[in-house]
Coordinates of C-alpha atoms and ligand atoms in Angstrom, one line a residue:
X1 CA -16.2 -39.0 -2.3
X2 CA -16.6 -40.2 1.4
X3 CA -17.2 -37.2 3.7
X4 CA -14.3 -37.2 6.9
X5 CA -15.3 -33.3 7.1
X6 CA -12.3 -32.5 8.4
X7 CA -11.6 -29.2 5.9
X8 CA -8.6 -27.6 7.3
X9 CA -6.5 -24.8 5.5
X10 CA -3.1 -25.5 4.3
X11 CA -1.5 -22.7 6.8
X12 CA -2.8 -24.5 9.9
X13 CA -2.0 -28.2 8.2
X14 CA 0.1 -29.1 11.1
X15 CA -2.1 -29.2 13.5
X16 CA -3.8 -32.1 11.0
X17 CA -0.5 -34.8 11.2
X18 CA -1.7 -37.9 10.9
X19 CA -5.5 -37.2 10.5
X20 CA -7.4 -38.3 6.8
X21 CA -8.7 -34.5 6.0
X22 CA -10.6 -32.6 2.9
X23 CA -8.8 -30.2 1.1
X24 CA -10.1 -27.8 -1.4
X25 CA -7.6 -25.9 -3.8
X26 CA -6.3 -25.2 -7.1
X27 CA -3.5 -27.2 -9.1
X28 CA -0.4 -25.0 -8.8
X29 CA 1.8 -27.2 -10.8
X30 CA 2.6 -30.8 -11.2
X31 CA 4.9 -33.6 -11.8
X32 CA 4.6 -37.4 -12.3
X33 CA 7.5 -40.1 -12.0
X34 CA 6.0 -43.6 -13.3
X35 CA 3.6 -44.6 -10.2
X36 CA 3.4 -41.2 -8.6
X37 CA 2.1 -38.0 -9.1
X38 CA 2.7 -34.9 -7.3
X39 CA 0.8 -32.2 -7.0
X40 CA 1.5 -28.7 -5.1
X41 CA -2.2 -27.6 -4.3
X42 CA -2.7 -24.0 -3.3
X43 CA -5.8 -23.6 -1.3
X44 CA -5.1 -19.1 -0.9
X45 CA -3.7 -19.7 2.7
X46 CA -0.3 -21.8 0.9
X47 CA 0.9 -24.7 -1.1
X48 CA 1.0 -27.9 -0.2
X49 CA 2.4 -31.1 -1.6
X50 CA -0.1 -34.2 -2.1
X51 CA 1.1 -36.8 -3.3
X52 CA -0.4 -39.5 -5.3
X53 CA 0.7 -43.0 -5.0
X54 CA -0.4 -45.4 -8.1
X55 CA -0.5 -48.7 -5.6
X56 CA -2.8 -46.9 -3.0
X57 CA -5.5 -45.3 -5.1
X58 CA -8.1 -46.4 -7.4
X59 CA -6.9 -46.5 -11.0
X60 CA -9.7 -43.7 -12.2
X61 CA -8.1 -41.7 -9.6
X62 CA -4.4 -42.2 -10.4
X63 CA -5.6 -41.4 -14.6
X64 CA -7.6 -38.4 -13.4
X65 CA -4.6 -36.9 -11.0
X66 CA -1.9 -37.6 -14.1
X67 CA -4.2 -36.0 -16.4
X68 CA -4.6 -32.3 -14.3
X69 CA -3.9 -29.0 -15.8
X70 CA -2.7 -26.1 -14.0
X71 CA -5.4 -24.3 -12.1
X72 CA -7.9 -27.1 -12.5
X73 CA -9.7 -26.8 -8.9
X74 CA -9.9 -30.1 -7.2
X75 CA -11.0 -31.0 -3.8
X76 CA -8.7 -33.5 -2.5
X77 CA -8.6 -36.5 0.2
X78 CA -5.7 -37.3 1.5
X79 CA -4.0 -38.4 5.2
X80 CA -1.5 -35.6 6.4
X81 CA 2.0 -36.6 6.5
X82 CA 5.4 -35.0 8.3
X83 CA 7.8 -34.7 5.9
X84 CA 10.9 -32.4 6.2
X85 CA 11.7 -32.6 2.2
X86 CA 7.9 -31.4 1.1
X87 CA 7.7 -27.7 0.9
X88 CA 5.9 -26.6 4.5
X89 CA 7.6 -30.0 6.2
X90 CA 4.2 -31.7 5.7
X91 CA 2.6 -33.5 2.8
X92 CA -0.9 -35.2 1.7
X93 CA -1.0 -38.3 1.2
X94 CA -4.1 -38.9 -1.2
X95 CA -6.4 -41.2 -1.0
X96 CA -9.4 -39.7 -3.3
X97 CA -9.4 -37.0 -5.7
X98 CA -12.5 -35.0 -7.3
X99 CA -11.7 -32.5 -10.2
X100 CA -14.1 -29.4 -9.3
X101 CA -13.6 -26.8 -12.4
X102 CA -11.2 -28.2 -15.4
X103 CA -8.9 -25.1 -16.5
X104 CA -7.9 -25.9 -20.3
X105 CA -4.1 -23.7 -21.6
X106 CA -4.4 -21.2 -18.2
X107 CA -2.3 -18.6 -19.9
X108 CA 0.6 -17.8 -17.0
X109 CA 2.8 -20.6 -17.3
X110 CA 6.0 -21.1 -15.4
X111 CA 8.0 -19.5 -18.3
X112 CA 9.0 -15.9 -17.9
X113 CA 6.2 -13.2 -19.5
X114 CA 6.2 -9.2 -20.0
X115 CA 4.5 -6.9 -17.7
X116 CA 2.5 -5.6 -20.1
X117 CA 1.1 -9.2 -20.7
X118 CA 0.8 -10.1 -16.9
X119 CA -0.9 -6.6 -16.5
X120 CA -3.6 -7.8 -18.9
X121 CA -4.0 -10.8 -17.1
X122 CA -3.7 -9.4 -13.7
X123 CA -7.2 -11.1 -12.3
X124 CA -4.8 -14.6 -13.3
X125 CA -1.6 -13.1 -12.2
X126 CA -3.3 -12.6 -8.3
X127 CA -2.9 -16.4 -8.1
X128 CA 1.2 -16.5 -8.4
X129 CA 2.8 -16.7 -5.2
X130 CA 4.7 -13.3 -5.7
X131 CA 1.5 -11.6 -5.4
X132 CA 0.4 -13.6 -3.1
X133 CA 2.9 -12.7 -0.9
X134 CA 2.9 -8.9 -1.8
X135 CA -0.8 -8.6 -1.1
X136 CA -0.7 -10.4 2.3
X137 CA 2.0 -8.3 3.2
X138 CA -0.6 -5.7 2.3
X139 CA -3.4 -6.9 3.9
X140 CA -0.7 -6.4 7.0
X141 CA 0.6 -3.0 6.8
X142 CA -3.5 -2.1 6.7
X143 CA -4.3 -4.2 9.3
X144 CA -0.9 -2.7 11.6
X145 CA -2.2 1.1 10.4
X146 CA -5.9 0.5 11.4
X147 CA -4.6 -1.2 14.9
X148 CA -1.8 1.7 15.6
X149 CA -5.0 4.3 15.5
X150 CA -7.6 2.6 16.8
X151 CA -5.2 1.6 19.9
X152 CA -4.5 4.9 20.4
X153 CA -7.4 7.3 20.5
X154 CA -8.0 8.2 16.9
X155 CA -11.4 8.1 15.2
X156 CA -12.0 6.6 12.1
X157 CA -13.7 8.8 10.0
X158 CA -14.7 8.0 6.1
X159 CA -14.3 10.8 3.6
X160 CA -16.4 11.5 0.7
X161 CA -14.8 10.2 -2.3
X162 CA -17.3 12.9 -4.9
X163 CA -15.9 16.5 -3.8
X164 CA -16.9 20.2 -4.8
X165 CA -13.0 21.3 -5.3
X166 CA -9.6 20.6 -4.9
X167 CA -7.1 19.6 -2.5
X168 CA -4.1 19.2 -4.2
X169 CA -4.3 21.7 -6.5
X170 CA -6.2 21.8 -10.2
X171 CA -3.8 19.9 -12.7
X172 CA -4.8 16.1 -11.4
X173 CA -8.2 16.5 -10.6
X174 CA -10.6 13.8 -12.2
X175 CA -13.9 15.7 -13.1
X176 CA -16.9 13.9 -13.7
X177 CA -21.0 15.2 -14.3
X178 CA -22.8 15.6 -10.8
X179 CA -26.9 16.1 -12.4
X180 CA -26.3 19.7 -13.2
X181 CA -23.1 20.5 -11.9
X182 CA -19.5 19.0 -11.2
X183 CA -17.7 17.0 -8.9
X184 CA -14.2 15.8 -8.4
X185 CA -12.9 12.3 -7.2
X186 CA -10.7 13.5 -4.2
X187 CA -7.6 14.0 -3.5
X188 CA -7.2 13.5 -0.3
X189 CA -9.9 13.4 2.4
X190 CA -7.7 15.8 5.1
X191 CA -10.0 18.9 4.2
X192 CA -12.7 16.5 5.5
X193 CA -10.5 15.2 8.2
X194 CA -9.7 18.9 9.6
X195 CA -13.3 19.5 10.5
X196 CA -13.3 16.0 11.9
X197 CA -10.5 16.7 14.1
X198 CA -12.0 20.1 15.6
X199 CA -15.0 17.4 16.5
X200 CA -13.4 14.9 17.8
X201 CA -9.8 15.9 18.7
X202 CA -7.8 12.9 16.7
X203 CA -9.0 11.2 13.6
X204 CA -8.1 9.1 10.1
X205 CA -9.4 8.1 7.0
X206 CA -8.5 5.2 5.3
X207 CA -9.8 5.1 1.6
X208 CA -8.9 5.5 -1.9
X209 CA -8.1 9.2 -4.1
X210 CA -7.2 9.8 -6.9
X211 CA -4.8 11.8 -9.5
X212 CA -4.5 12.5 -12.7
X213 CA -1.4 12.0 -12.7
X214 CA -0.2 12.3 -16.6
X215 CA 3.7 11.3 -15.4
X216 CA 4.4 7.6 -16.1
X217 CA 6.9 6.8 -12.9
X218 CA 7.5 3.4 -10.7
X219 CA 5.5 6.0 -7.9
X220 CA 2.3 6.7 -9.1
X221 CA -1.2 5.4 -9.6
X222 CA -4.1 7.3 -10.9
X223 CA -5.9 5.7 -8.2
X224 CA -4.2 5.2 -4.5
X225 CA -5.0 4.4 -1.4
X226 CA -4.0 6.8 1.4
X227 CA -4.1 6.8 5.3
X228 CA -4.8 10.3 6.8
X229 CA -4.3 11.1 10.4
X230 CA -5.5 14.7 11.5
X231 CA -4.8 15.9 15.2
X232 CA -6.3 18.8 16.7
X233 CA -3.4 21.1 19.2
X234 CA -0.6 19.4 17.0
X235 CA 2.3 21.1 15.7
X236 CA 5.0 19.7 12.8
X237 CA 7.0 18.3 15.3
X238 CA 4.1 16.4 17.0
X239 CA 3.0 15.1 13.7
X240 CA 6.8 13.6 13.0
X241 CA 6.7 11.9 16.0
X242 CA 3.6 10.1 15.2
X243 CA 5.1 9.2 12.0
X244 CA 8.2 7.7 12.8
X245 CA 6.4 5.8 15.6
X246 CA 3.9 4.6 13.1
X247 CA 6.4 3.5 10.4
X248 CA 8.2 1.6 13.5
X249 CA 5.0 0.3 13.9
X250 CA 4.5 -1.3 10.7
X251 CA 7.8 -2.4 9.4
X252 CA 8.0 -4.2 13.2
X253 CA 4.4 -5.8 13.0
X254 CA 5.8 -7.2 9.0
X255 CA 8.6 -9.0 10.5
X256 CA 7.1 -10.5 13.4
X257 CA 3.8 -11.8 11.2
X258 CA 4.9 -11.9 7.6
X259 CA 8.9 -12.9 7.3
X260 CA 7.6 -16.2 5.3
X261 CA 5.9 -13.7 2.7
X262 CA 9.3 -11.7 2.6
X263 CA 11.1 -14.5 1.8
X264 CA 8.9 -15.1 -0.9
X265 CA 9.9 -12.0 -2.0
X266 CA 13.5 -12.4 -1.4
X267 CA 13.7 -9.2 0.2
X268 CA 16.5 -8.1 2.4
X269 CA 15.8 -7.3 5.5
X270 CA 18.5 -5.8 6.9
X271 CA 17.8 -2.0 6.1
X272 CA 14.0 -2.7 7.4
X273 CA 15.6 -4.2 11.0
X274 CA 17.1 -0.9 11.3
X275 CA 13.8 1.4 11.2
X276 CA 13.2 2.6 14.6
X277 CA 12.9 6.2 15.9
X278 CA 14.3 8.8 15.7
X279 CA 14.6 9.4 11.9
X280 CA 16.4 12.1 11.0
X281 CA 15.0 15.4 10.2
X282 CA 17.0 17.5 8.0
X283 CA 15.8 20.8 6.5
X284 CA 14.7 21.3 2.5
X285 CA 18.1 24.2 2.5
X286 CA 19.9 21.3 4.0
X287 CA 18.9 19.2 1.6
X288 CA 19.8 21.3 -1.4
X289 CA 23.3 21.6 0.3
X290 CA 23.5 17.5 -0.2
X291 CA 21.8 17.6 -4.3
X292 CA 24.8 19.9 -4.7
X293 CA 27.2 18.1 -3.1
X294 CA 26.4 15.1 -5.3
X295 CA 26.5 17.0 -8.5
X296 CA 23.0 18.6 -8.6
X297 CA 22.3 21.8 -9.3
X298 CA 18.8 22.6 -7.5
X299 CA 16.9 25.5 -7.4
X300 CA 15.7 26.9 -4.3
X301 CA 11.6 27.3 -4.4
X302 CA 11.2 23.8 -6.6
X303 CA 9.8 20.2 -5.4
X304 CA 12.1 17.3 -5.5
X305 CA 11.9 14.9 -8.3
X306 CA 12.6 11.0 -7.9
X307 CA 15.7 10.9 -8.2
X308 CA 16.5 13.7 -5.9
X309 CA 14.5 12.0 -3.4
X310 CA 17.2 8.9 -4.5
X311 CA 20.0 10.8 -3.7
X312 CA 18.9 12.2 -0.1
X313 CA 17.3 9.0 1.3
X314 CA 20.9 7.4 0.1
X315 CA 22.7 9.1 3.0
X316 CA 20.8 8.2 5.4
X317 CA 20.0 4.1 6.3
X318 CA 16.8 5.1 7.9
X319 CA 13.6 6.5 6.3
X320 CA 14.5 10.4 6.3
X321 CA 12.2 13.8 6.7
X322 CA 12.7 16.4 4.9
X323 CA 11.1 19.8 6.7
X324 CA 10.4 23.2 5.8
X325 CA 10.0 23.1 1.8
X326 CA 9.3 26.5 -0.1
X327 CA 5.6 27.6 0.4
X328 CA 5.2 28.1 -3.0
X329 CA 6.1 24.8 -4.6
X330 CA 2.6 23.3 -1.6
X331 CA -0.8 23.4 -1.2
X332 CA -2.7 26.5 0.0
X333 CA -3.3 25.0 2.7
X334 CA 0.4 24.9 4.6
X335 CA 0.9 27.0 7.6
X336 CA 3.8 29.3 7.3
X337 CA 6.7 29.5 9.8
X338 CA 6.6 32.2 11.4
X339 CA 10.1 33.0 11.8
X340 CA 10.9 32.6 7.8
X341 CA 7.3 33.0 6.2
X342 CA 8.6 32.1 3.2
X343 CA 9.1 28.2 3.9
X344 CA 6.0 26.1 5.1
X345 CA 5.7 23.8 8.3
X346 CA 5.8 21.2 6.3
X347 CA 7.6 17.5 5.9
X348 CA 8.1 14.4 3.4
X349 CA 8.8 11.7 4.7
X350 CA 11.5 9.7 2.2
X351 CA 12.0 5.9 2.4
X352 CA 15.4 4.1 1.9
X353 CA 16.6 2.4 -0.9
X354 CA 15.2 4.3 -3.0
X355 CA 11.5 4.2 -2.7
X356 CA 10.6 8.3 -2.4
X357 CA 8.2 10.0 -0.2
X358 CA 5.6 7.6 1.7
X359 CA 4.4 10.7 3.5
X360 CA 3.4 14.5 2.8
X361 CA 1.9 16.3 6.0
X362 CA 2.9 19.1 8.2
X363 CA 0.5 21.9 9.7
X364 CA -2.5 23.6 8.9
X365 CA -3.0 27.8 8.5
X366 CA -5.3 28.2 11.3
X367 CA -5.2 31.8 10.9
X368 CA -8.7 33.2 8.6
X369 CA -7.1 36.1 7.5
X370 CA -4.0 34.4 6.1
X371 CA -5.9 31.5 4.5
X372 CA -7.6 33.4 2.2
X373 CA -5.0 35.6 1.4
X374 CA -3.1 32.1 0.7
X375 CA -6.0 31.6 -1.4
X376 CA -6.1 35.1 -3.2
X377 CA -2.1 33.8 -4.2
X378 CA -3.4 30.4 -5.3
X379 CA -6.0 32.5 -7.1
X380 CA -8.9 29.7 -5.7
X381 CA -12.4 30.6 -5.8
X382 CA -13.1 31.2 -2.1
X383 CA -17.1 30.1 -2.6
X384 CA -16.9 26.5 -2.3
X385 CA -14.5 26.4 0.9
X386 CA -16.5 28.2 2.8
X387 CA -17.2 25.4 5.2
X388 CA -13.6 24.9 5.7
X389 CA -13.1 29.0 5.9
X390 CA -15.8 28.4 8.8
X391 CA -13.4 26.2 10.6
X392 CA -11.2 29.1 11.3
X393 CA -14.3 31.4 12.4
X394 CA -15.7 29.1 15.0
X395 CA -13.0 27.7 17.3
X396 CA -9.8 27.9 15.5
X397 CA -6.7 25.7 17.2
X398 CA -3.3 24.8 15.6
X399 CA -3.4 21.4 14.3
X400 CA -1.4 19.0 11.5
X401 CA -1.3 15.6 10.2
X402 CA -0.2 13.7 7.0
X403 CA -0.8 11.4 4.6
X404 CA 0.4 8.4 4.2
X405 CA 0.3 6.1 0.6
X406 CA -0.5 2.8 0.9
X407 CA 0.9 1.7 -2.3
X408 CA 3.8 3.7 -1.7
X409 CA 4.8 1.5 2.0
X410 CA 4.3 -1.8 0.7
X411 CA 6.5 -1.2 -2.6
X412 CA 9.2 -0.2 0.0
X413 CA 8.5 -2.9 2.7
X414 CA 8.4 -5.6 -0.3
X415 CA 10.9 -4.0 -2.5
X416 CA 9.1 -3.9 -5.4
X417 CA 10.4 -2.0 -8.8
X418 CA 7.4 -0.5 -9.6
X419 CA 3.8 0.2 -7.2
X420 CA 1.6 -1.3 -9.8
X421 CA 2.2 -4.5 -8.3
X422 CA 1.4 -3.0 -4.6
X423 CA -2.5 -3.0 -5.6
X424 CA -4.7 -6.1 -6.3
X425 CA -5.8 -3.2 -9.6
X426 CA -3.6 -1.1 -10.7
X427 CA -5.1 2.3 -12.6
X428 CA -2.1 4.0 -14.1
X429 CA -2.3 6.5 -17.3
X430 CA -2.3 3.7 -19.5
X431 CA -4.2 1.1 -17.6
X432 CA -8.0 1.1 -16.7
X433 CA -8.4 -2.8 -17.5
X434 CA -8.7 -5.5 -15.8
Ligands
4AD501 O1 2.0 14.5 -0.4 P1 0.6 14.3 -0.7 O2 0.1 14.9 -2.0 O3 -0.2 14.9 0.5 C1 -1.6 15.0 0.6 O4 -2.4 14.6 -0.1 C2 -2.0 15.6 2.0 N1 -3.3 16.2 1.8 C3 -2.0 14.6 3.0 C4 -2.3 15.1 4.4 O5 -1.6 15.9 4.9 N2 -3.4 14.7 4.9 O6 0.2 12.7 -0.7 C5 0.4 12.0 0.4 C6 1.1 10.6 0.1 C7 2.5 10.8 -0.6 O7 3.5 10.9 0.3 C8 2.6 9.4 -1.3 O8 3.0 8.4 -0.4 C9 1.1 9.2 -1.7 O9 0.3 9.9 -0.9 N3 0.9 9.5 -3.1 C10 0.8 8.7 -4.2 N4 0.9 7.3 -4.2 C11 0.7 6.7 -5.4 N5 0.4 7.4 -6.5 C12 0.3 8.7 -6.5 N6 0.0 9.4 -7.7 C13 0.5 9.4 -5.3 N7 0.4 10.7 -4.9 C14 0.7 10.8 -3.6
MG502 MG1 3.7 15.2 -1.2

């Protein structure tokens, strides 16, 4: 094939109009009408439409274009043409065509499969423009999350991933052999992120933890990714505002850079045009008044299930918080009000439409004395948190933060039924393959 070099990517193909260029891509799908054969090439950055015209190529070329299967990877030669009826308003023209790697019964065809099936084939089912979209969209909300921090005086600070104990609690804790002893995957890196926040006032992590999470639910993964901001001299209140502004954030930064993705998606966007602060902040005895209300009959001093989660976000058409739950249904770790000891200063964060808590933070016991008689309740061996007991000895300030799941934000923002799809791998109870 003669060599123009001119190897643009099919999102910046405009710019190309009129120009002979090199494509490189896969074979989406294809249709032929006598003399012509079109092909919609997808190159990772979008689709394209090259067409192949039997009068104007060689007549190896027209066979070989007429003869490609789905996901055969070709590198293609062609002259950029506007076009307002080709998908993207511009097409290829081809003028040479070279197959690179034949693809012979590619298993996702265009009919309808099961989950289970496109699960099993999820390093295929990446290539689909669905997921496509989804995990741009993802690559997005990171992107916003790591800019929002980093523009505004937090630290990134990496958390270990092979921990001595829990955070979380003991029932979803993955154990695995350390040599002679044994370590947990984490939970969540704030333990780490409190002593990183008495170093260096205001930090995150940004990595994966996991759960053993033996529920099978549209919410949860076995293995998630979570954002955790920690701010040293930060009350509850403090740490909603950085939430709602965060969220703002996000869902703003998604429809300014990634509306083509949504439409993909067909997602509505008029609940996400809404999301701007303040949310509202209602309290968990508040929130039991509304389960009742609608039917429920909760009981005081238990954690909200899905569908309770359902019910409250429903009254509200922005993301909701939910403050002050029962001490005893959280982590050891909660700071008590002081005025009612017996709720926590504490807050989920619930999504609209249905989509459940995206966040879980609220502020830290920065008292010694209470902490470990927290842990004497919680019944925790007190030996291996004696580094974090040592954060009270030596400095102690009120602080907070949250956590925020990844998987969680995107199945919202895209409006997908189920988070499995809001990571390029989904581990669930049943799933550890591909
Ligand atoms: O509410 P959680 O358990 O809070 C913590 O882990 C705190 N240590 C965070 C902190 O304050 N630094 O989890 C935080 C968020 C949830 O709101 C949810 O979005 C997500 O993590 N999450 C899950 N996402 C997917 N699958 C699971 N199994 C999840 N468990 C929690
Ligand atoms: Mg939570």
């Amino acid at each position: 094939m003669s060599n123009p070099e001119i190897q643009p990517t099919i999102r910046d193909i405009s710019r190309f109009a009129g120009q002979t260029v090199t494509l490189h891509g896969w074979l989406a799908k294809s249709r032929s009408s006598g003399s012509l054969h079109f092909l919609s090439v997808r190159d990772g950055t979008g689709f394209m439409q090259a067409t192949v015209i039997k009068n104007e190529v060689s007549p190896e070329v027209f066979e070989k274009a007429g003869s490609l299967t789905q996901e055969t990877s070709v590198t293609v030669q062609g002259l950029v043409r506007e076009d307002k009826r080709a998908p993207g308003g511009y097409e290829l023209t081809v003028k040479d065509l070279e197959i690179v790697g034949r693809s012979e019964s590619y298993p996702i065809t265009p009919k309808e499969h099961g989950i289970d099936f496109l699960m099993e084939h999820r390093h295929l089912w990446l290539r689909s423009p669905r997921q496509l979209a989804i995990l741009r969209i993802r690559h997005e909300i990171i992107k916003a999350i790591r800019d929002y921090f980093d523009s505004n005086g937090y630290m990134l600070i990496d958390a270990p991933i092979l921990t001595p104990s829990a955070c979380e609690g003991t029932t979803t804790l993955f154990e695995t052999q350390y040599f002679e002893d044994k370590a947990y995957l984490t939970q969540s890196g704030q333990l780490y992120m409190e002593a990183a926040a008495l170093a260096f006032g205001k930090v995150y992590c940004f990595g994966p933890t996991f759960r053993a999470e033996k529920s099978k639910t549209r919410r949860h993964l076995t293995e998630f990714w979570m954002v955790e901001p920690e701010i040293a001299f930060c009350d509850l209140d403090d740490s909603l505002k950085v939430q709602e502004e965060l969220i703002t954030f996000i869902v703003q930064r998604i429809l300014e850079h990634r509306r083509a993705d949504l439409a993909v998606l067909e997602r509505k966007l008029d609940r996400l045009e809404k999301v701007a602060p303040p949310f509202a902040r209602i309290s968990y005895d508040e929130a039991l008044e509304i389960l009742r209300k609608h039917g429920g009959n909760p009981e005081w001093g238990n954690d909200f299930g899905g569908t309770d989660e359902t019910v409250l976000a429903d009254q509200f058409d922005k993301p909701l918080f939910v403050h002050r739950f029962p001490m005893k249904c959280k982590a050891f770790y909660m700071k008590s009000d002081r005025e009612r000891p017996e709720v926590a200063l504490c807050a989920d964060l619930l999504a609209p439409e249905g989509y459940g808590e995206i966040i879980g933070g609220g502020q830290r016991e920065d008292d010694l004395v209470l902490l470990e008689k927290r842990m004497d309740e919680h019944k925790m061996d007190k030996e291996p948190y004696q580094w974090y007991l040592d954060l009270r000895r030596y400095g102690s300030v009120p602080h907070g933060g949250f956590g925020l799941g990844i998987e969680r934000v995107v199945s919202w923002i895209c409006g997908l039924e189920h988070v499995r799809e809001a990571i390029p791998f989904a581990r669930t109870i049943y799933r550890i393959y591909p």
